[in-house]
mmCIF file with all atom_site columns, C-alpha atoms in Angstrom:
data_model
loop_
_atom_site.group_PDB
_atom_site.id
_atom_site.type_symbol
_atom_site.label_atom_id
_atom_site.label_alt_id
_atom_site.label_comp_id
_atom_site.label_asym_id
_atom_site.label_entity_id
_atom_site.label_seq_id
_atom_site.pdbx_PDB_ins_code
_atom_site.Cartn_x
_atom_site.Cartn_y
_atom_site.Cartn_z
_atom_site.occupancy
_atom_site.B_iso_or_equiv
_atom_site.pdbx_formal_charge
_atom_site.auth_seq_id
_atom_site.auth_comp_id
_atom_site.auth_asym_id
_atom_site.auth_atom_id
_atom_site.pdbx_PDB_model_num
ATOM 1   C CA . ALA A 1 1   ? -13.417 -9.892  4.726   1.00 74.00 ? 63   ALA A CA 1
ATOM 2   C CA . GLN A 1 2   ? -10.107 -10.484 3.074   1.00 85.00 ? 64   GLN A CA 1
ATOM 3   C CA . THR A 1 3   ? -7.024  -10.998 5.225   1.00 92.00 ? 65   THR A CA 1
ATOM 4   C CA . VAL A 1 4   ? -3.337  -11.187 4.382   1.00 97.00 ? 66   VAL A CA 1
ATOM 5   C CA . THR A 1 5   ? -0.892  -12.953 6.699   1.00 97.00 ? 67   THR A CA 1
ATOM 6   C CA . GLN A 1 6   ? 2.875   -12.636 6.713   1.00 97.00 ? 68   GLN A CA 1
ATOM 7   C CA . SER A 1 7   ? 4.303   -14.946 9.363   1.00 95.00 ? 69   SER A CA 1
ATOM 8   C CA . GLN A 1 8   ? 7.956   -13.916 9.083   1.00 96.00 ? 70   GLN A CA 1
ATOM 9   C CA . PRO A 1 9   ? 8.530   -10.614 10.922  1.00 96.00 ? 71   PRO A CA 1
ATOM 10  C CA . GLU A 1 10  ? 12.195  -10.580 9.924   1.00 97.00 ? 72   GLU A CA 1
ATOM 11  C CA . MET A 1 11  ? 14.385  -12.395 7.443   1.00 97.00 ? 73   MET A CA 1
ATOM 12  C CA . SER A 1 12  ? 18.054  -12.139 6.572   1.00 97.00 ? 74   SER A CA 1
ATOM 13  C CA . VAL A 1 13  ? 20.004  -13.200 3.503   1.00 97.00 ? 75   VAL A CA 1
ATOM 14  C CA . GLN A 1 14  ? 23.621  -13.088 2.429   1.00 97.00 ? 76   GLN A CA 1
ATOM 15  C CA . GLU A 1 15  ? 24.391  -10.839 -0.493  1.00 97.00 ? 77   GLU A CA 1
ATOM 16  C CA . ALA A 1 16  ? 24.109  -12.754 -3.802  1.00 97.00 ? 78   ALA A CA 1
ATOM 17  C CA . GLU A 1 17  ? 22.041  -15.525 -2.179  1.00 97.00 ? 79   GLU A CA 1
ATOM 18  C CA . THR A 1 18  ? 18.339  -16.313 -2.619  1.00 98.00 ? 80   THR A CA 1
ATOM 19  C CA . VAL A 1 19  ? 15.589  -15.684 -0.095  1.00 98.00 ? 81   VAL A CA 1
ATOM 20  C CA . THR A 1 20  ? 11.881  -16.482 -0.055  1.00 98.00 ? 82   THR A CA 1
ATOM 21  C CA . LEU A 1 21  ? 9.273   -14.428 1.777   1.00 98.00 ? 83   LEU A CA 1
ATOM 22  C CA . SER A 1 22  ? 5.981   -16.100 2.639   1.00 98.00 ? 84   SER A CA 1
ATOM 23  C CA . CYS A 1 23  ? 2.433   -14.833 2.425   1.00 98.00 ? 85   CYS A CA 1
ATOM 24  C CA . THR A 1 24  ? -0.971  -16.430 2.807   1.00 98.00 ? 86   THR A CA 1
ATOM 25  C CA . TYR A 1 25  ? -4.328  -14.815 2.280   1.00 97.00 ? 87   TYR A CA 1
ATOM 26  C CA . ASP A 1 26  ? -7.963  -15.547 2.771   1.00 95.00 ? 88   ASP A CA 1
ATOM 27  C CA . THR A 1 27  ? -10.746 -14.607 0.373   1.00 92.00 ? 89   THR A CA 1
ATOM 28  C CA . SER A 1 28  ? -13.998 -15.936 -0.982  1.00 90.00 ? 90   SER A CA 1
ATOM 29  C CA . GLU A 1 29  ? -13.435 -14.206 -4.324  1.00 87.00 ? 91   GLU A CA 1
ATOM 30  C CA . SER A 1 30  ? -12.281 -16.148 -7.368  1.00 86.00 ? 92   SER A CA 1
ATOM 31  C CA . ASP A 1 31  ? -10.673 -13.279 -9.207  1.00 88.00 ? 93   ASP A CA 1
ATOM 32  C CA . TYR A 1 32  ? -8.275  -10.849 -7.584  1.00 91.00 ? 94   TYR A CA 1
ATOM 33  C CA . TYR A 1 33  ? -4.810  -9.335  -7.674  1.00 92.00 ? 95   TYR A CA 1
ATOM 34  C CA . LEU A 1 34  ? -1.891  -10.055 -5.390  1.00 95.00 ? 96   LEU A CA 1
ATOM 35  C CA . PHE A 1 35  ? 1.052   -7.742  -4.928  1.00 95.00 ? 97   PHE A CA 1
ATOM 36  C CA . TRP A 1 36  ? 4.409   -7.497  -3.259  1.00 97.00 ? 98   TRP A CA 1
ATOM 37  C CA . TYR A 1 37  ? 5.417   -3.981  -2.260  1.00 96.00 ? 99   TYR A CA 1
ATOM 38  C CA . LYS A 1 38  ? 8.824   -2.823  -1.045  1.00 97.00 ? 100  LYS A CA 1
ATOM 39  C CA . GLN A 1 39  ? 9.182   -0.012  1.498   1.00 95.00 ? 101  GLN A CA 1
ATOM 40  C CA . PRO A 1 40  ? 12.828  1.012   2.063   1.00 92.00 ? 102  PRO A CA 1
ATOM 41  C CA . PRO A 1 41  ? 13.621  2.924   5.260   1.00 86.00 ? 103  PRO A CA 1
ATOM 42  C CA . SER A 1 42  ? 12.259  6.463   4.995   1.00 77.00 ? 104  SER A CA 1
ATOM 43  C CA . ARG A 1 43  ? 11.487  5.988   1.335   1.00 79.00 ? 105  ARG A CA 1
ATOM 44  C CA . GLN A 1 44  ? 8.413   5.547   -0.781  1.00 89.00 ? 106  GLN A CA 1
ATOM 45  C CA . MET A 1 45  ? 6.587   2.284   -1.146  1.00 93.00 ? 107  MET A CA 1
ATOM 46  C CA . ILE A 1 46  ? 7.032   0.802   -4.601  1.00 93.00 ? 108  ILE A CA 1
ATOM 47  C CA . LEU A 1 47  ? 5.427   -2.107  -6.389  1.00 94.00 ? 109  LEU A CA 1
ATOM 48  C CA . VAL A 1 48  ? 7.773   -5.060  -6.825  1.00 96.00 ? 110  VAL A CA 1
ATOM 49  C CA . ILE A 1 49  ? 5.557   -7.559  -8.586  1.00 95.00 ? 111  ILE A CA 1
ATOM 50  C CA . ARG A 1 50  ? 1.902   -8.265  -9.349  1.00 94.00 ? 112  ARG A CA 1
ATOM 51  C CA . GLN A 1 51  ? -0.001  -11.489 -9.941  1.00 94.00 ? 113  GLN A CA 1
ATOM 52  C CA . GLU A 1 52  ? -3.481  -11.781 -11.416 1.00 91.00 ? 114  GLU A CA 1
ATOM 53  C CA . ALA A 1 53  ? -5.326  -14.719 -9.884  1.00 91.00 ? 115  ALA A CA 1
ATOM 54  C CA . TYR A 1 54  ? -6.787  -15.952 -13.165 1.00 89.00 ? 116  TYR A CA 1
ATOM 55  C CA . LYS A 1 55  ? -3.299  -16.360 -14.620 1.00 88.00 ? 117  LYS A CA 1
ATOM 56  C CA . GLN A 1 56  ? -1.722  -19.688 -13.737 1.00 84.00 ? 118  GLN A CA 1
ATOM 57  C CA . GLN A 1 57  ? 1.750   -18.605 -14.763 1.00 90.00 ? 119  GLN A CA 1
ATOM 58  C CA . ASN A 1 58  ? 3.833   -17.188 -11.943 1.00 93.00 ? 120  ASN A CA 1
ATOM 59  C CA . ALA A 1 59  ? 4.874   -13.567 -12.423 1.00 92.00 ? 121  ALA A CA 1
ATOM 60  C CA . THR A 1 60  ? 8.538   -12.651 -12.709 1.00 92.00 ? 122  THR A CA 1
ATOM 61  C CA . GLU A 1 61  ? 10.313  -9.298  -12.736 1.00 92.00 ? 123  GLU A CA 1
ATOM 62  C CA . ASN A 1 62  ? 14.060  -9.644  -13.217 1.00 95.00 ? 124  ASN A CA 1
ATOM 63  C CA . ARG A 1 63  ? 15.438  -11.061 -9.934  1.00 96.00 ? 125  ARG A CA 1
ATOM 64  C CA . PHE A 1 64  ? 11.976  -11.218 -8.345  1.00 97.00 ? 126  PHE A CA 1
ATOM 65  C CA . SER A 1 65  ? 9.546   -14.059 -8.881  1.00 96.00 ? 127  SER A CA 1
ATOM 66  C CA . VAL A 1 66  ? 6.503   -15.434 -7.117  1.00 97.00 ? 128  VAL A CA 1
ATOM 67  C CA . ASN A 1 67  ? 5.145   -18.851 -6.328  1.00 96.00 ? 129  ASN A CA 1
ATOM 68  C CA . PHE A 1 68  ? 1.376   -18.494 -6.558  1.00 96.00 ? 130  PHE A CA 1
ATOM 69  C CA . GLN A 1 69  ? -0.615  -21.430 -5.221  1.00 95.00 ? 131  GLN A CA 1
ATOM 70  C CA . LYS A 1 70  ? -4.272  -20.443 -5.636  1.00 94.00 ? 132  LYS A CA 1
ATOM 71  C CA . ALA A 1 71  ? -5.800  -23.507 -4.000  1.00 94.00 ? 133  ALA A CA 1
ATOM 72  C CA . ALA A 1 72  ? -3.555  -23.124 -0.974  1.00 95.00 ? 134  ALA A CA 1
ATOM 73  C CA . LYS A 1 73  ? -4.015  -19.332 -0.989  1.00 96.00 ? 135  LYS A CA 1
ATOM 74  C CA . SER A 1 74  ? -0.287  -18.882 -0.834  1.00 97.00 ? 136  SER A CA 1
ATOM 75  C CA . PHE A 1 75  ? 1.796   -16.200 -2.538  1.00 97.00 ? 137  PHE A CA 1
ATOM 76  C CA . SER A 1 76  ? 5.528   -16.238 -1.797  1.00 97.00 ? 138  SER A CA 1
ATOM 77  C CA . LEU A 1 77  ? 8.196   -13.909 -3.160  1.00 98.00 ? 139  LEU A CA 1
ATOM 78  C CA . LYS A 1 78  ? 11.612  -15.192 -4.196  1.00 98.00 ? 140  LYS A CA 1
ATOM 79  C CA . ILE A 1 79  ? 14.486  -12.752 -4.491  1.00 98.00 ? 141  ILE A CA 1
ATOM 80  C CA . SER A 1 80  ? 17.473  -14.134 -6.370  1.00 97.00 ? 142  SER A CA 1
ATOM 81  C CA . ASP A 1 81  ? 21.016  -12.755 -6.275  1.00 97.00 ? 143  ASP A CA 1
ATOM 82  C CA . SER A 1 82  ? 20.124  -10.514 -3.320  1.00 97.00 ? 144  SER A CA 1
ATOM 83  C CA . GLN A 1 83  ? 21.632  -7.049  -3.331  1.00 97.00 ? 145  GLN A CA 1
ATOM 84  C CA . LEU A 1 84  ? 22.205  -4.557  -0.523  1.00 96.00 ? 146  LEU A CA 1
ATOM 85  C CA . GLY A 1 85  ? 19.529  -2.345  -2.039  1.00 95.00 ? 147  GLY A CA 1
ATOM 86  C CA . ASP A 1 86  ? 16.952  -5.074  -1.482  1.00 96.00 ? 148  ASP A CA 1
ATOM 87  C CA . ALA A 1 87  ? 17.009  -4.396  2.265   1.00 96.00 ? 149  ALA A CA 1
ATOM 88  C CA . ALA A 1 88  ? 13.550  -3.068  3.133   1.00 97.00 ? 150  ALA A CA 1
ATOM 89  C CA . MET A 1 89  ? 10.124  -3.920  4.515   1.00 97.00 ? 151  MET A CA 1
ATOM 90  C CA . TYR A 1 90  ? 8.199   -6.126  2.126   1.00 98.00 ? 152  TYR A CA 1
ATOM 91  C CA . PHE A 1 91  ? 4.421   -6.123  2.181   1.00 97.00 ? 153  PHE A CA 1
ATOM 92  C CA . CYS A 1 92  ? 2.167   -8.696  0.608   1.00 98.00 ? 154  CYS A CA 1
ATOM 93  C CA . ALA A 1 93  ? -1.142  -7.209  -0.511  1.00 95.00 ? 155  ALA A CA 1
ATOM 94  C CA . TYR A 1 94  ? -4.501  -8.218  -1.972  1.00 94.00 ? 156  TYR A CA 1
ATOM 95  C CA . ARG A 1 95  ? -7.064  -6.451  -4.080  1.00 91.00 ? 157  ARG A CA 1
ATOM 96  C CA . ARG A 1 96  ? -10.364 -7.620  -5.498  1.00 85.00 ? 158  ARG A CA 1
ATOM 97  C CA . HIS A 1 97  ? -10.509 -7.686  -9.276  1.00 78.00 ? 159  HIS A CA 1
ATOM 98  C CA . SER A 1 98  ? -13.976 -6.215  -9.551  1.00 70.00 ? 160  SER A CA 1
ATOM 99  C CA . GLY A 1 99  ? -15.518 -3.313  -7.726  1.00 67.00 ? 161  GLY A CA 1
ATOM 100 C CA . GLY A 1 100 ? -15.324 0.379   -8.237  1.00 66.00 ? 162  GLY A CA 1
ATOM 101 C CA . TYR A 1 101 ? -12.515 1.230   -5.903  1.00 73.00 ? 163  TYR A CA 1
ATOM 102 C CA . GLN A 1 102 ? -9.017  0.071   -5.148  1.00 73.00 ? 164  GLN A CA 1
ATOM 103 C CA . LYS A 1 103 ? -9.075  -1.032  -1.544  1.00 84.00 ? 165  LYS A CA 1
ATOM 104 C CA . VAL A 1 104 ? -5.790  -2.845  -1.089  1.00 89.00 ? 166  VAL A CA 1
ATOM 105 C CA . THR A 1 105 ? -5.421  -5.057  1.978   1.00 93.00 ? 167  THR A CA 1
ATOM 106 C CA . PHE A 1 106 ? -1.844  -5.304  3.247   1.00 96.00 ? 168  PHE A CA 1
ATOM 107 C CA . GLY A 1 107 ? -0.094  -7.808  5.460   1.00 97.00 ? 169  GLY A CA 1
ATOM 108 C CA . ILE A 1 108 ? 1.945   -6.748  8.470   1.00 96.00 ? 170  ILE A CA 1
ATOM 109 C CA . GLY A 1 109 ? 5.208   -6.890  6.543   1.00 97.00 ? 171  GLY A CA 1
ATOM 110 C CA . THR A 1 110 ? 8.527   -8.738  6.609   1.00 98.00 ? 172  THR A CA 1
ATOM 111 C CA . LYS A 1 111 ? 11.728  -6.867  7.316   1.00 97.00 ? 173  LYS A CA 1
ATOM 112 C CA . LEU A 1 112 ? 14.492  -8.124  5.028   1.00 98.00 ? 174  LEU A CA 1
ATOM 113 C CA . GLN A 1 113 ? 18.109  -7.645  6.027   1.00 97.00 ? 175  GLN A CA 1
ATOM 114 C CA . VAL A 1 114 ? 20.842  -8.212  3.436   1.00 97.00 ? 176  VAL A CA 1
ATOM 115 C CA . ILE A 1 115 ? 24.212  -9.144  4.907   1.00 97.00 ? 177  ILE A CA 1
ATOM 116 C CA . PRO A 1 116 ? 27.314  -8.093  2.943   1.00 95.00 ? 178  PRO A CA 1
ATOM 117 C CA . GLU B 2 1   ? 6.540   13.001  -15.107 1.00 55.00 ? 1419 GLU B CA 1
ATOM 118 C CA . THR B 2 2   ? 6.063   14.245  -11.544 1.00 67.00 ? 1420 THR B CA 1
ATOM 119 C CA . GLY B 2 3   ? 5.523   11.610  -8.874  1.00 90.00 ? 1421 GLY B CA 1
ATOM 120 C CA . VAL B 2 4   ? 3.154   11.658  -5.930  1.00 94.00 ? 1422 VAL B CA 1
ATOM 121 C CA . THR B 2 5   ? 4.047   14.289  -3.365  1.00 95.00 ? 1423 THR B CA 1
ATOM 122 C CA . GLN B 2 6   ? 2.748   14.844  0.153   1.00 96.00 ? 1424 GLN B CA 1
ATOM 123 C CA . SER B 2 7   ? 2.948   17.688  2.621   1.00 96.00 ? 1425 SER B CA 1
ATOM 124 C CA . PRO B 2 8   ? 3.961   18.232  5.281   1.00 96.00 ? 1426 PRO B CA 1
ATOM 125 C CA . THR B 2 9   ? 6.628   15.603  5.886   1.00 95.00 ? 1427 THR B CA 1
ATOM 126 C CA . HIS B 2 10  ? 6.192   15.602  9.638   1.00 96.00 ? 1428 HIS B CA 1
ATOM 127 C CA . LEU B 2 11  ? 3.558   17.046  11.922  1.00 96.00 ? 1429 LEU B CA 1
ATOM 128 C CA . ILE B 2 12  ? 3.039   17.167  15.673  1.00 98.00 ? 1430 ILE B CA 1
ATOM 129 C CA . LYS B 2 13  ? -0.439  17.848  17.040  1.00 98.00 ? 1431 LYS B CA 1
ATOM 130 C CA . THR B 2 14  ? -2.160  17.745  20.392  1.00 98.00 ? 1432 THR B CA 1
ATOM 131 C CA . ARG B 2 15  ? -5.042  15.421  21.230  1.00 98.00 ? 1433 ARG B CA 1
ATOM 132 C CA . GLY B 2 16  ? -8.361  17.028  20.286  1.00 98.00 ? 1434 GLY B CA 1
ATOM 133 C CA . GLN B 2 17  ? -6.923  19.195  17.529  1.00 98.00 ? 1435 GLN B CA 1
ATOM 134 C CA . GLN B 2 18  ? -7.665  18.963  13.833  1.00 98.00 ? 1436 GLN B CA 1
ATOM 135 C CA . VAL B 2 19  ? -5.165  18.278  11.049  1.00 98.00 ? 1437 VAL B CA 1
ATOM 136 C CA . THR B 2 20  ? -5.105  18.533  7.255   1.00 98.00 ? 1438 THR B CA 1
ATOM 137 C CA . LEU B 2 21  ? -2.705  16.511  5.138   1.00 98.00 ? 1439 LEU B CA 1
ATOM 138 C CA . ARG B 2 22  ? -2.162  17.154  1.447   1.00 98.00 ? 1440 ARG B CA 1
ATOM 139 C CA . CYS B 2 23  ? -1.376  14.999  -1.553  1.00 97.00 ? 1441 CYS B CA 1
ATOM 140 C CA . SER B 2 24  ? -0.586  15.844  -5.159  1.00 96.00 ? 1442 SER B CA 1
ATOM 141 C CA . SER B 2 25  ? -1.280  12.974  -7.482  1.00 93.00 ? 1443 SER B CA 1
ATOM 142 C CA . GLN B 2 26  ? 0.951   11.870  -10.302 1.00 91.00 ? 1444 GLN B CA 1
ATOM 143 C CA . SER B 2 27  ? 0.344   13.687  -13.576 1.00 87.00 ? 1445 SER B CA 1
ATOM 144 C CA . GLY B 2 28  ? -2.679  12.273  -15.393 1.00 87.00 ? 1446 GLY B CA 1
ATOM 145 C CA . HIS B 2 29  ? -3.984  10.289  -12.406 1.00 91.00 ? 1447 HIS B CA 1
ATOM 146 C CA . ASN B 2 30  ? -7.616  10.931  -11.410 1.00 91.00 ? 1448 ASN B CA 1
ATOM 147 C CA . THR B 2 31  ? -7.807  8.594   -8.429  1.00 92.00 ? 1449 THR B CA 1
ATOM 148 C CA . VAL B 2 32  ? -6.312  9.081   -4.977  1.00 94.00 ? 1450 VAL B CA 1
ATOM 149 C CA . SER B 2 33  ? -6.382  6.640   -2.070  1.00 94.00 ? 1451 SER B CA 1
ATOM 150 C CA . TRP B 2 34  ? -5.348  7.331   1.521   1.00 97.00 ? 1452 TRP B CA 1
ATOM 151 C CA . TYR B 2 35  ? -3.824  4.804   3.914   1.00 96.00 ? 1453 TYR B CA 1
ATOM 152 C CA . GLN B 2 36  ? -2.869  4.876   7.596   1.00 97.00 ? 1454 GLN B CA 1
ATOM 153 C CA . GLN B 2 37  ? 0.274   2.965   8.551   1.00 96.00 ? 1455 GLN B CA 1
ATOM 154 C CA . ALA B 2 38  ? 0.774   2.608   12.293  1.00 95.00 ? 1456 ALA B CA 1
ATOM 155 C CA . LEU B 2 39  ? 4.247   1.772   13.542  1.00 92.00 ? 1457 LEU B CA 1
ATOM 156 C CA . GLY B 2 40  ? 5.121   -1.843  12.817  1.00 89.00 ? 1458 GLY B CA 1
ATOM 157 C CA . GLN B 2 41  ? 1.962   -2.431  10.789  1.00 92.00 ? 1459 GLN B CA 1
ATOM 158 C CA . GLY B 2 42  ? 0.949   -2.580  7.164   1.00 94.00 ? 1460 GLY B CA 1
ATOM 159 C CA . PRO B 2 43  ? -1.007  0.275   5.610   1.00 96.00 ? 1461 PRO B CA 1
ATOM 160 C CA . GLN B 2 44  ? -4.767  0.303   6.208   1.00 96.00 ? 1462 GLN B CA 1
ATOM 161 C CA . PHE B 2 45  ? -7.136  1.714   3.615   1.00 94.00 ? 1463 PHE B CA 1
ATOM 162 C CA . ILE B 2 46  ? -8.964  4.859   4.746   1.00 96.00 ? 1464 ILE B CA 1
ATOM 163 C CA . PHE B 2 47  ? -10.825 5.934   1.598   1.00 95.00 ? 1465 PHE B CA 1
ATOM 164 C CA . GLN B 2 48  ? -10.503 6.616   -2.090  1.00 93.00 ? 1466 GLN B CA 1
ATOM 165 C CA . TYR B 2 49  ? -11.472 9.622   -4.203  1.00 94.00 ? 1467 TYR B CA 1
ATOM 166 C CA . TYR B 2 50  ? -12.288 9.532   -7.878  1.00 92.00 ? 1468 TYR B CA 1
ATOM 167 C CA . ARG B 2 51  ? -13.129 12.672  -9.828  1.00 90.00 ? 1469 ARG B CA 1
ATOM 168 C CA . GLU B 2 52  ? -13.805 14.642  -6.641  1.00 92.00 ? 1470 GLU B CA 1
ATOM 169 C CA . GLU B 2 53  ? -16.144 12.056  -5.109  1.00 92.00 ? 1471 GLU B CA 1
ATOM 170 C CA . GLU B 2 54  ? -15.468 9.549   -2.330  1.00 92.00 ? 1472 GLU B CA 1
ATOM 171 C CA . ASN B 2 55  ? -16.085 6.155   -3.941  1.00 89.00 ? 1473 ASN B CA 1
ATOM 172 C CA . GLY B 2 56  ? -14.893 3.741   -1.275  1.00 89.00 ? 1474 GLY B CA 1
ATOM 173 C CA . ARG B 2 57  ? -14.150 3.762   2.433   1.00 92.00 ? 1475 ARG B CA 1
ATOM 174 C CA . GLY B 2 58  ? -12.468 1.479   4.941   1.00 92.00 ? 1476 GLY B CA 1
ATOM 175 C CA . ASN B 2 59  ? -13.255 1.017   8.641   1.00 93.00 ? 1477 ASN B CA 1
ATOM 176 C CA . PHE B 2 60  ? -12.469 4.534   9.792   1.00 96.00 ? 1478 PHE B CA 1
ATOM 177 C CA . PRO B 2 61  ? -14.813 6.841   11.740  1.00 96.00 ? 1479 PRO B CA 1
ATOM 178 C CA . PRO B 2 62  ? -16.425 9.927   10.172  1.00 96.00 ? 1480 PRO B CA 1
ATOM 179 C CA . ARG B 2 63  ? -13.886 12.227  11.805  1.00 97.00 ? 1481 ARG B CA 1
ATOM 180 C CA . PHE B 2 64  ? -11.619 11.078  8.968   1.00 98.00 ? 1482 PHE B CA 1
ATOM 181 C CA . SER B 2 65  ? -12.765 12.998  5.914   1.00 97.00 ? 1483 SER B CA 1
ATOM 182 C CA . GLY B 2 66  ? -11.320 14.089  2.635   1.00 96.00 ? 1484 GLY B CA 1
ATOM 183 C CA . LEU B 2 67  ? -11.547 16.207  -0.454  1.00 96.00 ? 1485 LEU B CA 1
ATOM 184 C CA . GLN B 2 68  ? -10.374 15.924  -3.999  1.00 96.00 ? 1486 GLN B CA 1
ATOM 185 C CA . PHE B 2 69  ? -9.930  19.015  -6.141  1.00 94.00 ? 1487 PHE B CA 1
ATOM 186 C CA . PRO B 2 70  ? -10.454 19.535  -9.896  1.00 93.00 ? 1488 PRO B CA 1
ATOM 187 C CA . ASN B 2 71  ? -6.711  19.072  -10.471 1.00 91.00 ? 1489 ASN B CA 1
ATOM 188 C CA . TYR B 2 72  ? -7.070  15.694  -8.640  1.00 92.00 ? 1490 TYR B CA 1
ATOM 189 C CA . SER B 2 73  ? -4.941  16.693  -5.684  1.00 94.00 ? 1491 SER B CA 1
ATOM 190 C CA . SER B 2 74  ? -6.429  15.629  -2.375  1.00 97.00 ? 1492 SER B CA 1
ATOM 191 C CA . GLU B 2 75  ? -6.671  16.432  1.317   1.00 98.00 ? 1493 GLU B CA 1
ATOM 192 C CA . LEU B 2 76  ? -7.142  14.187  4.312   1.00 98.00 ? 1494 LEU B CA 1
ATOM 193 C CA . ASN B 2 77  ? -8.736  15.857  7.326   1.00 98.00 ? 1495 ASN B CA 1
ATOM 194 C CA . VAL B 2 78  ? -8.818  14.338  10.785  1.00 98.00 ? 1496 VAL B CA 1
ATOM 195 C CA . ASN B 2 79  ? -10.883 15.967  13.518  1.00 97.00 ? 1497 ASN B CA 1
ATOM 196 C CA . ALA B 2 80  ? -10.699 15.456  17.276  1.00 98.00 ? 1498 ALA B CA 1
ATOM 197 C CA . LEU B 2 81  ? -7.288  13.822  17.102  1.00 98.00 ? 1499 LEU B CA 1
ATOM 198 C CA . GLU B 2 82  ? -6.627  10.826  19.335  1.00 98.00 ? 1500 GLU B CA 1
ATOM 199 C CA . LEU B 2 83  ? -3.296  9.386   20.444  1.00 97.00 ? 1501 LEU B CA 1
ATOM 200 C CA . ASP B 2 84  ? -3.944  6.317   18.264  1.00 97.00 ? 1502 ASP B CA 1
ATOM 201 C CA . ASP B 2 85  ? -4.051  8.530   15.178  1.00 98.00 ? 1503 ASP B CA 1
ATOM 202 C CA . SER B 2 86  ? -0.260  8.772   15.394  1.00 98.00 ? 1504 SER B CA 1
ATOM 203 C CA . ALA B 2 87  ? 0.936   7.078   12.204  1.00 97.00 ? 1505 ALA B CA 1
ATOM 204 C CA . LEU B 2 88  ? 2.420   7.483   8.758   1.00 96.00 ? 1506 LEU B CA 1
ATOM 205 C CA . TYR B 2 89  ? -0.285  8.612   6.340   1.00 97.00 ? 1507 TYR B CA 1
ATOM 206 C CA . LEU B 2 90  ? 0.236   7.536   2.765   1.00 97.00 ? 1508 LEU B CA 1
ATOM 207 C CA . CYS B 2 91  ? -1.556  8.635   -0.332  1.00 96.00 ? 1509 CYS B CA 1
ATOM 208 C CA . ALA B 2 92  ? -1.468  6.752   -3.600  1.00 94.00 ? 1510 ALA B CA 1
ATOM 209 C CA . SER B 2 93  ? -2.658  7.790   -7.031  1.00 94.00 ? 1511 SER B CA 1
ATOM 210 C CA . SER B 2 94  ? -3.642  5.772   -10.068 1.00 90.00 ? 1512 SER B CA 1
ATOM 211 C CA . LEU B 2 95  ? -5.011  6.225   -13.574 1.00 88.00 ? 1513 LEU B CA 1
ATOM 212 C CA . ASP B 2 96  ? -8.372  4.695   -12.730 1.00 82.00 ? 1514 ASP B CA 1
ATOM 213 C CA . PRO B 2 97  ? -10.171 3.436   -9.623  1.00 79.00 ? 1515 PRO B CA 1
ATOM 214 C CA . SER B 2 98  ? -10.951 0.006   -11.028 1.00 74.00 ? 1516 SER B CA 1
ATOM 215 C CA . GLY B 2 99  ? -9.072  -2.680  -12.816 1.00 63.00 ? 1517 GLY B CA 1
ATOM 216 C CA . GLY B 2 100 ? -5.457  -3.542  -12.299 1.00 72.00 ? 1518 GLY B CA 1
ATOM 217 C CA . TYR B 2 101 ? -4.011  -0.078  -12.530 1.00 79.00 ? 1519 TYR B CA 1
ATOM 218 C CA . GLU B 2 102 ? -0.921  0.357   -10.409 1.00 85.00 ? 1520 GLU B CA 1
ATOM 219 C CA . GLN B 2 103 ? -1.062  2.626   -7.378  1.00 89.00 ? 1521 GLN B CA 1
ATOM 220 C CA . TYR B 2 104 ? 1.879   4.996   -6.998  1.00 92.00 ? 1522 TYR B CA 1
ATOM 221 C CA . PHE B 2 105 ? 2.617   5.946   -3.410  1.00 94.00 ? 1523 PHE B CA 1
ATOM 222 C CA . GLY B 2 106 ? 3.835   9.208   -1.972  1.00 95.00 ? 1524 GLY B CA 1
ATOM 223 C CA . PRO B 2 107 ? 6.532   9.434   0.716   1.00 94.00 ? 1525 PRO B CA 1
ATOM 224 C CA . GLY B 2 108 ? 3.966   9.895   3.468   1.00 95.00 ? 1526 GLY B CA 1
ATOM 225 C CA . THR B 2 109 ? 3.273   12.340  6.267   1.00 97.00 ? 1527 THR B CA 1
ATOM 226 C CA . ARG B 2 110 ? 4.365   11.303  9.754   1.00 96.00 ? 1528 ARG B CA 1
ATOM 227 C CA . LEU B 2 111 ? 1.743   12.494  12.243  1.00 98.00 ? 1529 LEU B CA 1
ATOM 228 C CA . THR B 2 112 ? 2.486   12.455  15.958  1.00 98.00 ? 1530 THR B CA 1
ATOM 229 C CA . VAL B 2 113 ? -0.353  13.161  18.393  1.00 98.00 ? 1531 VAL B CA 1
ATOM 230 C CA . THR B 2 114 ? 0.679   14.063  21.954  1.00 97.00 ? 1532 THR B CA 1
#
């Protein structure tokens, strides 16, 4: 079974600074997707960034980028120029590439606090 | 384009009762997945529906069941409620059950079982 581990329950960052959230996962599959989701307080979960395992290039979305280390099964999220609106729970998630349904396995989450 | 909506927002039930939660998928999406998110935890996959059929299930007992309607909206039914069923229930819709299609989440239904 696939597992996703987030070892940082809480993180804090000064506004405009950079923060990195860590995630490791375990799978026997060779092809899969990895995601970072953001869940603001009392608001809907939204996709921040997605990485396809067969792509060596790290995904980037504006201020958000990942460091994907396939051999180490590590998938960290870097947030640059942190903004107050970045404060939220961040979930790392995994999904198999093949298969007929979209079971997504989530980590326990990291609560990010942004300090003005 | 209308996003994913869920009803009700909050619900309080007594142990042993039954509950039905509802989800309207995003326009054009034929796939709906349901997740249970206990307090302080990440979401856990319950099951997925595609074109009115259940096509995948997580480690949840049979008292968790669902339906998907021709308009692709969906219901989650939980029978014989237990205290541990207290959680935020999320639904997510997507264009297709396979591949890398993005899942769009609803705001969730907060269920409290007393």
